[in-house]
Structure formats: structure tokens, C-alpha cells
Short mmCIF file of N, CA and C in Angstrom, two decimals:
data_model
loop_
_atom_site.label_atom_id
_atom_site.label_comp_id
_atom_site.label_asym_id
_atom_site.label_seq_id
_atom_site.Cartn_x
_atom_site.Cartn_y
_atom_site.Cartn_z
N MET A 1 -23.50 22.15 -17.69
CA MET A 1 -22.36 22.11 -16.77
C MET A 1 -21.25 21.23 -17.36
N ALA A 2 -20.08 21.43 -16.88
CA ALA A 2 -18.96 20.60 -17.32
C ALA A 2 -18.39 19.86 -16.13
N SER A 3 -17.69 18.79 -16.43
CA SER A 3 -17.03 18.05 -15.36
C SER A 3 -16.08 18.98 -14.63
N GLN A 4 -16.03 18.84 -13.36
CA GLN A 4 -15.20 19.75 -12.56
C GLN A 4 -14.98 19.24 -11.15
N HIS A 5 -13.92 19.77 -10.54
CA HIS A 5 -13.71 19.51 -9.13
C HIS A 5 -14.65 20.39 -8.33
N TYR A 6 -14.91 19.94 -7.13
CA TYR A 6 -15.59 20.82 -6.18
C TYR A 6 -14.51 21.72 -5.57
N ASN A 7 -14.70 23.03 -5.66
CA ASN A 7 -13.68 23.94 -5.14
C ASN A 7 -13.42 23.72 -3.66
N LEU A 8 -14.45 23.34 -2.94
CA LEU A 8 -14.24 23.12 -1.49
C LEU A 8 -13.41 21.87 -1.24
N ALA A 9 -13.38 20.96 -2.22
CA ALA A 9 -12.47 19.82 -2.11
C ALA A 9 -11.03 20.27 -2.35
N LEU A 10 -10.87 21.15 -3.35
CA LEU A 10 -9.53 21.66 -3.63
C LEU A 10 -9.00 22.43 -2.42
N GLN A 11 -9.89 23.17 -1.80
CA GLN A 11 -9.51 23.88 -0.58
C GLN A 11 -8.99 22.91 0.47
N GLU A 12 -9.70 21.80 0.61
CA GLU A 12 -9.28 20.82 1.63
C GLU A 12 -8.01 20.09 1.21
N PHE A 13 -7.81 19.91 -0.10
CA PHE A 13 -6.54 19.34 -0.54
C PHE A 13 -5.39 20.22 -0.11
N TRP A 14 -5.53 21.54 -0.33
CA TRP A 14 -4.46 22.47 0.03
C TRP A 14 -4.22 22.47 1.53
N LYS A 15 -5.29 22.25 2.27
CA LYS A 15 -5.14 22.21 3.74
C LYS A 15 -4.75 20.81 4.22
N ALA A 16 -4.69 19.87 3.28
CA ALA A 16 -4.30 18.49 3.58
C ALA A 16 -5.21 17.85 4.62
N THR A 17 -6.46 18.20 4.59
CA THR A 17 -7.39 17.63 5.57
C THR A 17 -8.08 16.37 5.06
N LEU A 18 -7.92 16.09 3.76
CA LEU A 18 -8.60 14.92 3.21
C LEU A 18 -7.77 13.65 3.32
N GLY A 19 -6.49 13.80 3.67
CA GLY A 19 -5.63 12.63 3.80
C GLY A 19 -5.31 12.02 2.45
N ASP A 20 -4.81 10.79 2.50
CA ASP A 20 -4.44 10.09 1.27
C ASP A 20 -5.68 9.43 0.68
N ILE A 21 -6.20 10.04 -0.38
CA ILE A 21 -7.41 9.53 -1.01
C ILE A 21 -7.20 8.12 -1.56
N THR A 22 -5.95 7.80 -1.92
CA THR A 22 -5.68 6.51 -2.54
C THR A 22 -5.43 5.40 -1.52
N ALA A 23 -5.33 5.74 -0.25
CA ALA A 23 -5.04 4.72 0.77
C ALA A 23 -6.16 3.68 0.83
N ALA A 24 -5.75 2.45 1.08
CA ALA A 24 -6.74 1.37 1.13
C ALA A 24 -7.80 1.63 2.20
N GLY A 25 -7.42 2.30 3.26
CA GLY A 25 -8.36 2.55 4.34
C GLY A 25 -9.27 3.74 4.11
N THR A 26 -9.06 4.42 3.01
CA THR A 26 -9.91 5.57 2.68
C THR A 26 -11.00 5.12 1.72
N THR A 27 -12.23 5.29 2.13
CA THR A 27 -13.36 4.87 1.30
C THR A 27 -13.78 6.00 0.38
N VAL A 28 -13.66 5.74 -0.91
CA VAL A 28 -14.07 6.72 -1.92
C VAL A 28 -15.18 6.07 -2.73
N LYS A 29 -16.29 6.77 -2.82
CA LYS A 29 -17.45 6.20 -3.51
C LYS A 29 -17.85 7.04 -4.71
N CYS A 30 -18.55 6.38 -5.62
CA CYS A 30 -19.07 7.02 -6.82
C CYS A 30 -20.59 6.86 -6.82
N ARG A 31 -21.29 7.95 -7.11
CA ARG A 31 -22.76 7.90 -7.17
C ARG A 31 -23.24 8.31 -8.56
N LEU A 32 -24.08 7.48 -9.15
CA LEU A 32 -24.72 7.83 -10.41
C LEU A 32 -25.90 8.77 -10.13
N MET A 33 -26.09 9.73 -11.03
CA MET A 33 -27.17 10.69 -10.81
C MET A 33 -27.74 11.13 -12.16
N ARG A 34 -28.79 11.92 -12.04
CA ARG A 34 -29.40 12.54 -13.22
C ARG A 34 -29.29 14.06 -13.08
N THR A 35 -28.96 14.73 -14.18
CA THR A 35 -28.87 16.19 -14.09
C THR A 35 -30.24 16.80 -13.82
N SER A 36 -31.29 16.02 -14.09
CA SER A 36 -32.63 16.52 -13.79
C SER A 36 -32.87 16.57 -12.28
N ALA A 37 -32.04 15.87 -11.54
CA ALA A 37 -32.22 15.82 -10.09
C ALA A 37 -31.08 16.50 -9.33
N TYR A 38 -30.02 16.84 -10.06
CA TYR A 38 -28.86 17.45 -9.38
C TYR A 38 -28.19 18.46 -10.28
N THR A 39 -27.98 19.63 -9.76
CA THR A 39 -27.20 20.66 -10.44
C THR A 39 -26.00 20.96 -9.57
N ILE A 40 -24.83 20.76 -10.15
CA ILE A 40 -23.62 21.00 -9.35
C ILE A 40 -23.56 22.46 -8.93
N SER A 41 -23.09 22.67 -7.73
CA SER A 41 -22.86 24.00 -7.21
C SER A 41 -21.54 23.99 -6.46
N GLN A 42 -20.78 25.04 -6.66
CA GLN A 42 -19.51 25.12 -5.95
C GLN A 42 -19.70 25.43 -4.46
N SER A 43 -20.94 25.59 -4.05
CA SER A 43 -21.21 25.72 -2.62
C SER A 43 -21.37 24.35 -1.96
N HIS A 44 -21.44 23.31 -2.78
CA HIS A 44 -21.62 21.97 -2.24
C HIS A 44 -20.29 21.43 -1.72
N GLN A 45 -20.29 20.94 -0.51
CA GLN A 45 -19.07 20.40 0.08
C GLN A 45 -19.20 18.93 0.45
N PHE A 46 -20.40 18.53 0.81
CA PHE A 46 -20.57 17.18 1.34
C PHE A 46 -21.62 16.40 0.54
N ALA A 47 -21.56 15.08 0.69
CA ALA A 47 -22.48 14.21 -0.04
C ALA A 47 -23.93 14.42 0.34
N SER A 48 -24.16 15.09 1.43
CA SER A 48 -25.54 15.39 1.82
C SER A 48 -26.21 16.34 0.82
N SER A 49 -25.40 16.96 -0.05
CA SER A 49 -25.96 17.84 -1.08
C SER A 49 -26.42 17.06 -2.31
N LEU A 50 -26.05 15.78 -2.36
CA LEU A 50 -26.42 14.97 -3.53
C LEU A 50 -27.82 14.40 -3.37
N PRO A 51 -28.46 14.09 -4.49
CA PRO A 51 -29.76 13.41 -4.39
C PRO A 51 -29.55 11.99 -3.88
N ALA A 52 -30.63 11.37 -3.46
CA ALA A 52 -30.55 9.99 -2.97
C ALA A 52 -29.97 9.08 -4.06
N ALA A 53 -29.26 8.06 -3.62
CA ALA A 53 -28.65 7.13 -4.56
C ALA A 53 -29.72 6.39 -5.36
N LEU A 54 -29.49 6.27 -6.67
CA LEU A 54 -30.41 5.52 -7.53
C LEU A 54 -30.21 4.03 -7.34
N VAL A 55 -28.99 3.67 -6.97
CA VAL A 55 -28.58 2.30 -6.81
C VAL A 55 -27.39 2.36 -5.85
N THR A 56 -27.02 1.25 -5.26
CA THR A 56 -25.92 1.27 -4.29
C THR A 56 -24.68 1.95 -4.87
N ASP A 57 -24.15 2.93 -4.13
CA ASP A 57 -22.92 3.59 -4.56
C ASP A 57 -21.80 2.55 -4.67
N VAL A 58 -20.88 2.79 -5.59
CA VAL A 58 -19.75 1.88 -5.74
C VAL A 58 -18.56 2.40 -4.94
N THR A 59 -17.96 1.51 -4.18
CA THR A 59 -16.74 1.85 -3.44
C THR A 59 -15.56 1.58 -4.35
N LEU A 60 -14.78 2.60 -4.65
CA LEU A 60 -13.70 2.48 -5.63
C LEU A 60 -12.49 1.77 -5.05
N GLY A 61 -11.83 0.99 -5.91
CA GLY A 61 -10.64 0.27 -5.48
C GLY A 61 -9.51 0.41 -6.48
N THR A 62 -8.34 -0.08 -6.09
CA THR A 62 -7.13 0.01 -6.91
C THR A 62 -6.88 1.46 -7.30
N LYS A 63 -6.94 2.32 -6.31
CA LYS A 63 -6.80 3.75 -6.56
C LYS A 63 -5.31 4.13 -6.65
N THR A 64 -5.00 4.99 -7.59
CA THR A 64 -3.64 5.52 -7.69
C THR A 64 -3.72 7.02 -7.93
N ALA A 65 -2.65 7.72 -7.59
CA ALA A 65 -2.61 9.17 -7.78
C ALA A 65 -1.71 9.55 -8.94
N ASN A 66 -1.32 8.56 -9.72
CA ASN A 66 -0.44 8.85 -10.86
C ASN A 66 -0.92 8.17 -12.13
N GLY A 67 -2.21 8.13 -12.32
CA GLY A 67 -2.75 7.50 -13.52
C GLY A 67 -2.29 6.07 -13.60
N ALA A 68 -1.72 5.69 -14.72
CA ALA A 68 -1.20 4.33 -14.89
C ALA A 68 0.25 4.24 -14.46
N GLY A 69 0.72 5.22 -13.77
CA GLY A 69 2.10 5.21 -13.27
C GLY A 69 2.96 6.29 -13.87
N THR A 70 2.47 6.94 -14.90
CA THR A 70 3.30 7.94 -15.57
C THR A 70 2.65 9.31 -15.62
N ASP A 71 1.53 9.47 -14.94
CA ASP A 71 0.81 10.74 -14.99
C ASP A 71 0.52 11.25 -13.59
N PRO A 72 1.55 11.78 -12.93
CA PRO A 72 1.33 12.28 -11.57
C PRO A 72 0.20 13.30 -11.52
N GLY A 73 -0.59 13.20 -10.48
CA GLY A 73 -1.69 14.14 -10.32
C GLY A 73 -3.01 13.62 -10.82
N CYS A 74 -2.95 12.48 -11.53
CA CYS A 74 -4.19 11.91 -12.06
C CYS A 74 -4.71 10.81 -11.14
N LEU A 75 -5.91 10.96 -10.67
CA LEU A 75 -6.53 9.90 -9.88
C LEU A 75 -7.08 8.83 -10.82
N ASP A 76 -6.75 7.59 -10.53
CA ASP A 76 -7.29 6.49 -11.32
C ASP A 76 -7.80 5.42 -10.36
N ALA A 77 -8.65 4.58 -10.87
CA ALA A 77 -9.18 3.47 -10.08
C ALA A 77 -9.72 2.44 -11.05
N ALA A 78 -9.99 1.26 -10.54
CA ALA A 78 -10.61 0.23 -11.37
C ALA A 78 -12.01 0.69 -11.78
N ASP A 79 -12.47 0.16 -12.90
CA ASP A 79 -13.81 0.52 -13.37
C ASP A 79 -14.86 0.20 -12.31
N ALA A 80 -15.93 0.97 -12.34
CA ALA A 80 -16.97 0.88 -11.30
C ALA A 80 -18.25 0.30 -11.90
N THR A 81 -18.72 -0.79 -11.33
CA THR A 81 -19.93 -1.43 -11.84
C THR A 81 -21.09 -1.28 -10.85
N PHE A 82 -22.16 -0.75 -11.36
CA PHE A 82 -23.41 -0.62 -10.59
C PHE A 82 -24.32 -1.74 -11.05
N THR A 83 -24.75 -2.57 -10.14
CA THR A 83 -25.51 -3.75 -10.55
C THR A 83 -27.02 -3.51 -10.54
N ALA A 84 -27.66 -4.12 -11.53
CA ALA A 84 -29.11 -4.12 -11.63
C ALA A 84 -29.71 -2.73 -11.39
N VAL A 85 -29.25 -1.79 -12.21
CA VAL A 85 -29.74 -0.42 -12.07
C VAL A 85 -31.18 -0.36 -12.60
N PRO A 86 -32.12 0.06 -11.77
CA PRO A 86 -33.52 0.05 -12.18
C PRO A 86 -33.77 0.85 -13.45
N SER A 87 -34.63 0.36 -14.29
CA SER A 87 -35.01 1.07 -15.52
C SER A 87 -35.57 2.44 -15.17
N GLY A 88 -35.33 3.38 -16.07
CA GLY A 88 -35.85 4.72 -15.83
C GLY A 88 -35.22 5.70 -16.78
N ALA A 89 -35.31 6.96 -16.42
CA ALA A 89 -34.76 8.02 -17.27
C ALA A 89 -33.25 7.90 -17.34
N ALA A 90 -32.70 8.52 -18.35
CA ALA A 90 -31.26 8.45 -18.57
C ALA A 90 -30.48 8.99 -17.37
N ILE A 91 -29.38 8.34 -17.12
CA ILE A 91 -28.42 8.77 -16.10
C ILE A 91 -27.32 9.51 -16.84
N ASP A 92 -26.96 10.70 -16.36
CA ASP A 92 -26.04 11.49 -17.16
C ASP A 92 -25.02 12.28 -16.36
N CYS A 93 -24.84 11.93 -15.10
CA CYS A 93 -23.76 12.55 -14.35
C CYS A 93 -23.43 11.68 -13.15
N LEU A 94 -22.29 11.94 -12.55
CA LEU A 94 -21.90 11.21 -11.35
C LEU A 94 -21.06 12.12 -10.46
N ALA A 95 -20.97 11.74 -9.22
CA ALA A 95 -20.11 12.45 -8.29
C ALA A 95 -19.28 11.44 -7.54
N VAL A 96 -18.07 11.85 -7.19
CA VAL A 96 -17.15 11.01 -6.42
C VAL A 96 -16.89 11.72 -5.10
N PHE A 97 -16.96 10.96 -4.03
CA PHE A 97 -16.79 11.57 -2.73
C PHE A 97 -16.06 10.64 -1.77
N LYS A 98 -15.45 11.25 -0.78
CA LYS A 98 -14.77 10.49 0.28
C LYS A 98 -15.81 10.18 1.33
N ASP A 99 -16.09 8.91 1.49
CA ASP A 99 -17.19 8.51 2.37
C ASP A 99 -16.72 8.29 3.80
N THR A 100 -17.40 8.95 4.71
CA THR A 100 -17.11 8.75 6.14
C THR A 100 -18.16 7.86 6.79
N GLY A 101 -19.20 7.55 6.04
CA GLY A 101 -20.33 6.83 6.60
C GLY A 101 -21.46 7.76 6.96
N THR A 102 -21.16 9.05 6.96
CA THR A 102 -22.16 10.06 7.26
C THR A 102 -22.16 11.08 6.13
N PRO A 103 -23.25 11.19 5.38
CA PRO A 103 -23.26 12.11 4.24
C PRO A 103 -22.85 13.53 4.59
N ALA A 104 -23.22 13.99 5.77
CA ALA A 104 -22.95 15.38 6.15
C ALA A 104 -21.48 15.66 6.41
N THR A 105 -20.67 14.59 6.46
CA THR A 105 -19.22 14.80 6.65
C THR A 105 -18.40 14.12 5.54
N SER A 106 -19.10 13.66 4.49
CA SER A 106 -18.41 12.99 3.39
C SER A 106 -18.09 14.01 2.30
N ASN A 107 -16.83 14.36 2.17
CA ASN A 107 -16.43 15.42 1.25
C ASN A 107 -16.61 15.02 -0.21
N LEU A 108 -17.30 15.88 -0.94
CA LEU A 108 -17.39 15.72 -2.39
C LEU A 108 -16.02 16.03 -2.98
N LEU A 109 -15.63 15.26 -3.99
CA LEU A 109 -14.32 15.47 -4.61
C LEU A 109 -14.46 16.07 -6.02
N PHE A 110 -15.18 15.36 -6.88
CA PHE A 110 -15.38 15.90 -8.22
C PHE A 110 -16.66 15.35 -8.84
N TYR A 111 -17.02 16.00 -9.94
CA TYR A 111 -18.28 15.73 -10.64
C TYR A 111 -17.97 15.50 -12.11
N ILE A 112 -18.62 14.53 -12.70
CA ILE A 112 -18.42 14.25 -14.13
C ILE A 112 -19.78 14.18 -14.82
N ASP A 113 -19.88 14.88 -15.95
CA ASP A 113 -21.06 14.72 -16.80
C ASP A 113 -20.58 14.55 -18.24
N GLY A 114 -21.44 14.75 -19.18
CA GLY A 114 -21.05 14.59 -20.58
C GLY A 114 -21.21 13.18 -21.10
N PHE A 115 -21.95 12.38 -20.37
CA PHE A 115 -22.26 11.03 -20.85
C PHE A 115 -23.75 10.80 -20.62
N THR A 116 -24.27 9.78 -21.23
CA THR A 116 -25.65 9.42 -20.95
C THR A 116 -25.83 7.92 -21.14
N VAL A 117 -26.57 7.33 -20.25
CA VAL A 117 -26.88 5.90 -20.34
C VAL A 117 -28.28 5.71 -19.77
N THR A 118 -29.07 4.96 -20.50
CA THR A 118 -30.44 4.71 -20.06
C THR A 118 -30.51 3.36 -19.37
N PRO A 119 -30.77 3.35 -18.07
CA PRO A 119 -30.79 2.08 -17.33
C PRO A 119 -31.94 1.18 -17.78
N ASN A 120 -31.63 -0.11 -17.86
CA ASN A 120 -32.63 -1.07 -18.35
C ASN A 120 -32.80 -2.25 -17.39
N GLY A 121 -32.28 -2.08 -16.19
CA GLY A 121 -32.36 -3.17 -15.22
C GLY A 121 -31.09 -3.99 -15.14
N GLY A 122 -30.19 -3.81 -16.13
CA GLY A 122 -28.92 -4.51 -16.10
C GLY A 122 -27.85 -3.71 -15.38
N ASP A 123 -26.64 -4.21 -15.46
CA ASP A 123 -25.52 -3.53 -14.81
C ASP A 123 -25.03 -2.37 -15.67
N ILE A 124 -24.48 -1.37 -15.02
CA ILE A 124 -23.84 -0.25 -15.72
C ILE A 124 -22.42 -0.14 -15.20
N THR A 125 -21.47 -0.24 -16.11
CA THR A 125 -20.06 -0.11 -15.72
C THR A 125 -19.51 1.21 -16.22
N ILE A 126 -19.00 1.98 -15.29
CA ILE A 126 -18.33 3.23 -15.63
C ILE A 126 -16.87 2.92 -15.89
N GLN A 127 -16.46 3.14 -17.14
CA GLN A 127 -15.08 2.85 -17.54
C GLN A 127 -14.31 4.16 -17.56
N TRP A 128 -13.49 4.33 -16.56
CA TRP A 128 -12.71 5.57 -16.46
C TRP A 128 -11.75 5.65 -17.65
N GLN A 129 -11.38 6.84 -18.00
CA GLN A 129 -10.42 7.01 -19.09
C GLN A 129 -9.12 6.27 -18.76
N ASN A 130 -8.49 5.72 -19.78
CA ASN A 130 -7.22 5.03 -19.57
C ASN A 130 -6.02 5.90 -19.90
N SER A 131 -6.26 7.18 -20.00
CA SER A 131 -5.16 8.11 -20.25
C SER A 131 -5.48 9.40 -19.50
N ASN A 132 -4.47 10.26 -19.44
CA ASN A 132 -4.61 11.55 -18.78
C ASN A 132 -5.90 12.25 -19.23
N PRO A 133 -6.81 12.62 -18.37
CA PRO A 133 -6.68 12.76 -16.91
C PRO A 133 -7.20 11.57 -16.10
N PHE A 134 -7.40 10.41 -16.72
CA PHE A 134 -7.97 9.26 -16.03
C PHE A 134 -9.29 9.67 -15.39
N MET A 135 -9.44 9.50 -14.07
CA MET A 135 -10.70 9.92 -13.45
C MET A 135 -10.76 11.44 -13.32
N ALA A 136 -9.68 11.99 -12.80
CA ALA A 136 -9.63 13.44 -12.56
C ALA A 136 -8.19 13.83 -12.30
N LYS A 137 -7.86 15.03 -12.68
CA LYS A 137 -6.49 15.52 -12.47
C LYS A 137 -6.53 16.81 -11.68
N LEU A 138 -5.64 16.91 -10.74
CA LEU A 138 -5.54 18.16 -9.98
C LEU A 138 -4.70 19.15 -10.76
N MET B 1 -19.25 -21.59 -0.90
CA MET B 1 -18.52 -20.33 -0.99
C MET B 1 -17.24 -20.53 -1.80
N THR B 2 -16.84 -19.47 -2.46
CA THR B 2 -15.57 -19.52 -3.19
C THR B 2 -14.92 -18.14 -3.13
N THR B 3 -13.62 -18.13 -3.26
CA THR B 3 -12.88 -16.87 -3.14
C THR B 3 -12.64 -16.27 -4.52
N VAL B 4 -12.95 -14.99 -4.64
CA VAL B 4 -12.67 -14.27 -5.89
C VAL B 4 -11.85 -13.02 -5.56
N THR B 5 -11.12 -12.58 -6.58
CA THR B 5 -10.41 -11.30 -6.48
C THR B 5 -11.08 -10.33 -7.43
N MET B 6 -11.54 -9.24 -6.89
CA MET B 6 -12.29 -8.29 -7.70
C MET B 6 -11.39 -7.56 -8.69
N VAL B 7 -11.86 -7.44 -9.92
CA VAL B 7 -11.17 -6.68 -10.96
C VAL B 7 -11.82 -5.30 -11.07
N ASN B 8 -13.12 -5.30 -11.13
CA ASN B 8 -13.90 -4.06 -11.05
C ASN B 8 -14.33 -3.85 -9.61
N SER B 9 -14.69 -2.64 -9.30
CA SER B 9 -15.41 -2.39 -8.05
C SER B 9 -16.89 -2.57 -8.36
N VAL B 10 -17.55 -3.40 -7.61
CA VAL B 10 -18.97 -3.70 -7.86
C VAL B 10 -19.74 -3.46 -6.57
N GLY B 11 -20.53 -2.39 -6.56
CA GLY B 11 -21.22 -2.05 -5.33
C GLY B 11 -20.21 -1.89 -4.20
N GLU B 12 -20.38 -2.66 -3.15
CA GLU B 12 -19.47 -2.54 -2.01
C GLU B 12 -18.29 -3.50 -2.09
N TYR B 13 -18.22 -4.27 -3.17
CA TYR B 13 -17.07 -5.16 -3.39
C TYR B 13 -15.98 -4.36 -4.10
N VAL B 14 -14.86 -4.22 -3.44
CA VAL B 14 -13.84 -3.28 -3.89
C VAL B 14 -12.79 -3.96 -4.77
N ALA B 15 -12.49 -3.34 -5.90
CA ALA B 15 -11.47 -3.87 -6.80
C ALA B 15 -10.15 -4.07 -6.06
N GLY B 16 -9.51 -5.18 -6.37
CA GLY B 16 -8.22 -5.48 -5.75
C GLY B 16 -8.34 -6.30 -4.49
N GLU B 17 -9.55 -6.39 -3.95
CA GLU B 17 -9.76 -7.13 -2.69
C GLU B 17 -10.28 -8.52 -2.99
N GLN B 18 -10.08 -9.42 -2.03
CA GLN B 18 -10.60 -10.79 -2.15
C GLN B 18 -11.83 -10.94 -1.28
N TYR B 19 -12.79 -11.71 -1.79
CA TYR B 19 -14.03 -11.94 -1.05
C TYR B 19 -14.43 -13.41 -1.18
N ASP B 20 -15.02 -13.92 -0.13
CA ASP B 20 -15.64 -15.24 -0.19
C ASP B 20 -17.11 -15.01 -0.53
N LEU B 21 -17.49 -15.48 -1.71
CA LEU B 21 -18.86 -15.25 -2.18
C LEU B 21 -19.56 -16.59 -2.38
N ASP B 22 -20.89 -16.55 -2.31
CA ASP B 22 -21.61 -17.77 -2.65
C ASP B 22 -21.38 -18.06 -4.13
N MET B 23 -21.48 -19.33 -4.48
CA MET B 23 -21.08 -19.77 -5.82
C MET B 23 -21.82 -19.04 -6.93
N GLU B 24 -23.09 -18.80 -6.72
CA GLU B 24 -23.88 -18.16 -7.78
C GLU B 24 -23.38 -16.75 -8.09
N LEU B 25 -23.14 -15.98 -7.02
CA LEU B 25 -22.66 -14.61 -7.22
C LEU B 25 -21.23 -14.63 -7.77
N ALA B 26 -20.41 -15.54 -7.27
CA ALA B 26 -19.04 -15.63 -7.76
C ALA B 26 -19.03 -15.97 -9.25
N ASP B 27 -19.84 -16.93 -9.65
CA ASP B 27 -19.92 -17.29 -11.07
C ASP B 27 -20.33 -16.08 -11.90
N GLN B 28 -21.31 -15.35 -11.41
CA GLN B 28 -21.80 -14.19 -12.14
C GLN B 28 -20.69 -13.15 -12.30
N PHE B 29 -19.99 -12.86 -11.21
CA PHE B 29 -18.91 -11.85 -11.27
C PHE B 29 -17.80 -12.30 -12.21
N ILE B 30 -17.45 -13.58 -12.16
CA ILE B 30 -16.36 -14.09 -13.00
C ILE B 30 -16.77 -14.06 -14.47
N LEU B 31 -17.97 -14.53 -14.74
CA LEU B 31 -18.46 -14.56 -16.12
C LEU B 31 -18.54 -13.16 -16.73
N LYS B 32 -18.88 -12.20 -15.91
CA LYS B 32 -19.02 -10.84 -16.42
C LYS B 32 -17.70 -10.10 -16.47
N GLY B 33 -16.65 -10.74 -15.97
CA GLY B 33 -15.33 -10.10 -16.00
C GLY B 33 -15.10 -9.16 -14.85
N TYR B 34 -15.95 -9.22 -13.85
CA TYR B 34 -15.80 -8.32 -12.71
C TYR B 34 -14.80 -8.87 -11.69
N ALA B 35 -14.54 -10.17 -11.76
CA ALA B 35 -13.67 -10.79 -10.75
C ALA B 35 -12.93 -11.96 -11.37
N LEU B 36 -11.85 -12.34 -10.70
CA LEU B 36 -11.08 -13.52 -11.09
C LEU B 36 -11.31 -14.60 -10.05
N GLY B 37 -11.42 -15.84 -10.54
CA GLY B 37 -11.63 -16.94 -9.61
C GLY B 37 -12.03 -18.17 -10.37
N GLU B 38 -12.46 -19.17 -9.64
CA GLU B 38 -12.81 -20.44 -10.27
C GLU B 38 -14.32 -20.61 -10.27
N MET B 39 -14.87 -20.85 -11.46
CA MET B 39 -16.32 -21.01 -11.56
C MET B 39 -16.73 -22.41 -11.11
N SER B 40 -17.97 -22.51 -10.71
CA SER B 40 -18.46 -23.79 -10.19
C SER B 40 -18.68 -24.81 -11.30
N ARG B 41 -18.85 -24.30 -12.52
CA ARG B 41 -19.08 -25.20 -13.66
C ARG B 41 -18.78 -24.44 -14.94
N THR B 42 -18.85 -25.12 -16.03
CA THR B 42 -18.67 -24.47 -17.33
C THR B 42 -20.01 -23.93 -17.80
N PHE B 43 -20.01 -22.72 -18.26
CA PHE B 43 -21.24 -22.10 -18.76
C PHE B 43 -21.20 -22.08 -20.28
N THR B 44 -22.36 -22.23 -20.89
CA THR B 44 -22.43 -22.19 -22.35
C THR B 44 -22.38 -20.74 -22.82
N GLU B 45 -22.08 -20.57 -24.08
CA GLU B 45 -22.08 -19.22 -24.63
C GLU B 45 -23.46 -18.59 -24.54
N GLU B 46 -24.48 -19.42 -24.66
CA GLU B 46 -25.85 -18.92 -24.58
C GLU B 46 -26.14 -18.41 -23.16
N GLU B 47 -25.71 -19.17 -22.18
CA GLU B 47 -25.91 -18.74 -20.80
C GLU B 47 -25.17 -17.43 -20.55
N HIS B 48 -23.95 -17.35 -21.07
CA HIS B 48 -23.15 -16.13 -20.90
C HIS B 48 -23.84 -14.95 -21.55
N ALA B 49 -24.32 -15.17 -22.78
CA ALA B 49 -24.99 -14.08 -23.51
C ALA B 49 -26.23 -13.60 -22.77
N THR B 50 -26.96 -14.55 -22.20
CA THR B 50 -28.17 -14.20 -21.45
C THR B 50 -27.81 -13.38 -20.22
N LEU B 51 -26.74 -13.78 -19.57
CA LEU B 51 -26.33 -13.11 -18.34
C LEU B 51 -25.96 -11.65 -18.56
N ILE B 52 -25.31 -11.39 -19.70
CA ILE B 52 -24.81 -10.04 -19.92
C ILE B 52 -25.71 -9.22 -20.85
N ALA B 53 -26.84 -9.79 -21.22
CA ALA B 53 -27.68 -9.16 -22.25
C ALA B 53 -28.06 -7.72 -21.94
N LEU B 54 -28.31 -7.42 -20.69
CA LEU B 54 -28.78 -6.07 -20.34
C LEU B 54 -27.66 -5.14 -19.88
N ASP B 55 -26.46 -5.67 -19.76
CA ASP B 55 -25.38 -4.86 -19.18
C ASP B 55 -24.87 -3.81 -20.17
N GLN B 56 -24.47 -2.69 -19.62
CA GLN B 56 -24.00 -1.57 -20.44
C GLN B 56 -22.71 -1.00 -19.87
N GLY B 57 -21.88 -0.49 -20.77
CA GLY B 57 -20.65 0.18 -20.33
C GLY B 57 -20.68 1.62 -20.78
N VAL B 58 -20.10 2.48 -19.97
CA VAL B 58 -20.02 3.89 -20.30
C VAL B 58 -18.55 4.28 -20.31
N GLU B 59 -18.04 4.64 -21.46
CA GLU B 59 -16.65 5.07 -21.57
C GLU B 59 -16.59 6.58 -21.36
N LEU B 60 -15.87 6.96 -20.34
CA LEU B 60 -15.76 8.39 -20.06
C LEU B 60 -14.59 9.01 -20.83
#
């Protein structure tokens, strides 16, 4: 699979039902996952389709919709650190979603793979790209 | 307790926000570069190296 938006998120963007993703009051979370436990499907709309969190999801901050200020359409945020990730098989994908507090109503936004990191009990920091498309581009 | 400003988002601690954390956690976040603030004491390079020994970064 390749990194991609969830089509049902794009649908909701067009309908403007997701609101301002970058607003301070909007909780956007990132979940680390394994492709052995999750296969992206464009039928997935909510976080309830994701496997259980391996470690506490990270709540993203310093969100912008224009990359570093010059790339409109690019979502960016501060790097995300997952603390004390238990040792185990490699982690190789993640999903970002708008959290409502209830997985069944928390809209999935996009999915990223193409990386791999083997947890060893230490922290794992996801360093978003510092150039277009940053985290994701519409 | 001490006040830090998060640089990274760490778990439920959101980047850009300020938090009052216990000194131990604040020191850890500051030493690892996750937050800005005042540490309770000076740490040696050895202590710093030990603290970050297992940490990993993933560049997307």
C-alpha cells in the first residue's frame, strides 16, 4: 500500500463537515500501527476501524494548513513523540484522525506507510517532512 | 512542579501548549528536546546519553 488520504475524509472535506482541522480546539491524533495488523481500506471512515493503540496516541499540536507558511494545502504539525514504546515487531505505518473521544465517530484523515522502526522500549519520534507535502497535502 | 512549553507533541502533551509538570518529567522532556523550560539541575553528558540511549527518530 502507499500513503494516502481516506476517500471518506476527502468527501467530508468537500462537505465541510470536519471543520478547521488546524484549530486549537480540534483534537487530531496520530496512531502507530503495524501493517501486519492493519490494511488500509477506502471503506474505512472512523478510528474504530484501526487496531488497538500500541502506545498512547499522540495529540498533534502547532498545526497549520500551509506547510511552513508557503505551501497552501499542506497540513503540518510539530513532530510527534511516542514515549516508551514497548519492544516488539517493527512498526511500519500510522494513521491520523480527528478525535472526538469516541472511535466510532472519529474521522480518519490519512494513512502513511513506507517507513519502519523496531521499538525497543524507548521513545519514537515521528519527524514529519519539512517540505511539501509536509504531513499530507490535499 | 515547573512550567514547560512543548516543542514536540508527546502523548497527550500538545506542542505549543504550556504544562505544569513534576520536575522529573519536565527535566526529561527538556533534556530530550521535547520541551522548553528550566531544568531542576545540570545533567552530565553521561546522564543525557543514558536518557536518550533507546530513543529513535523516524524521518518521513
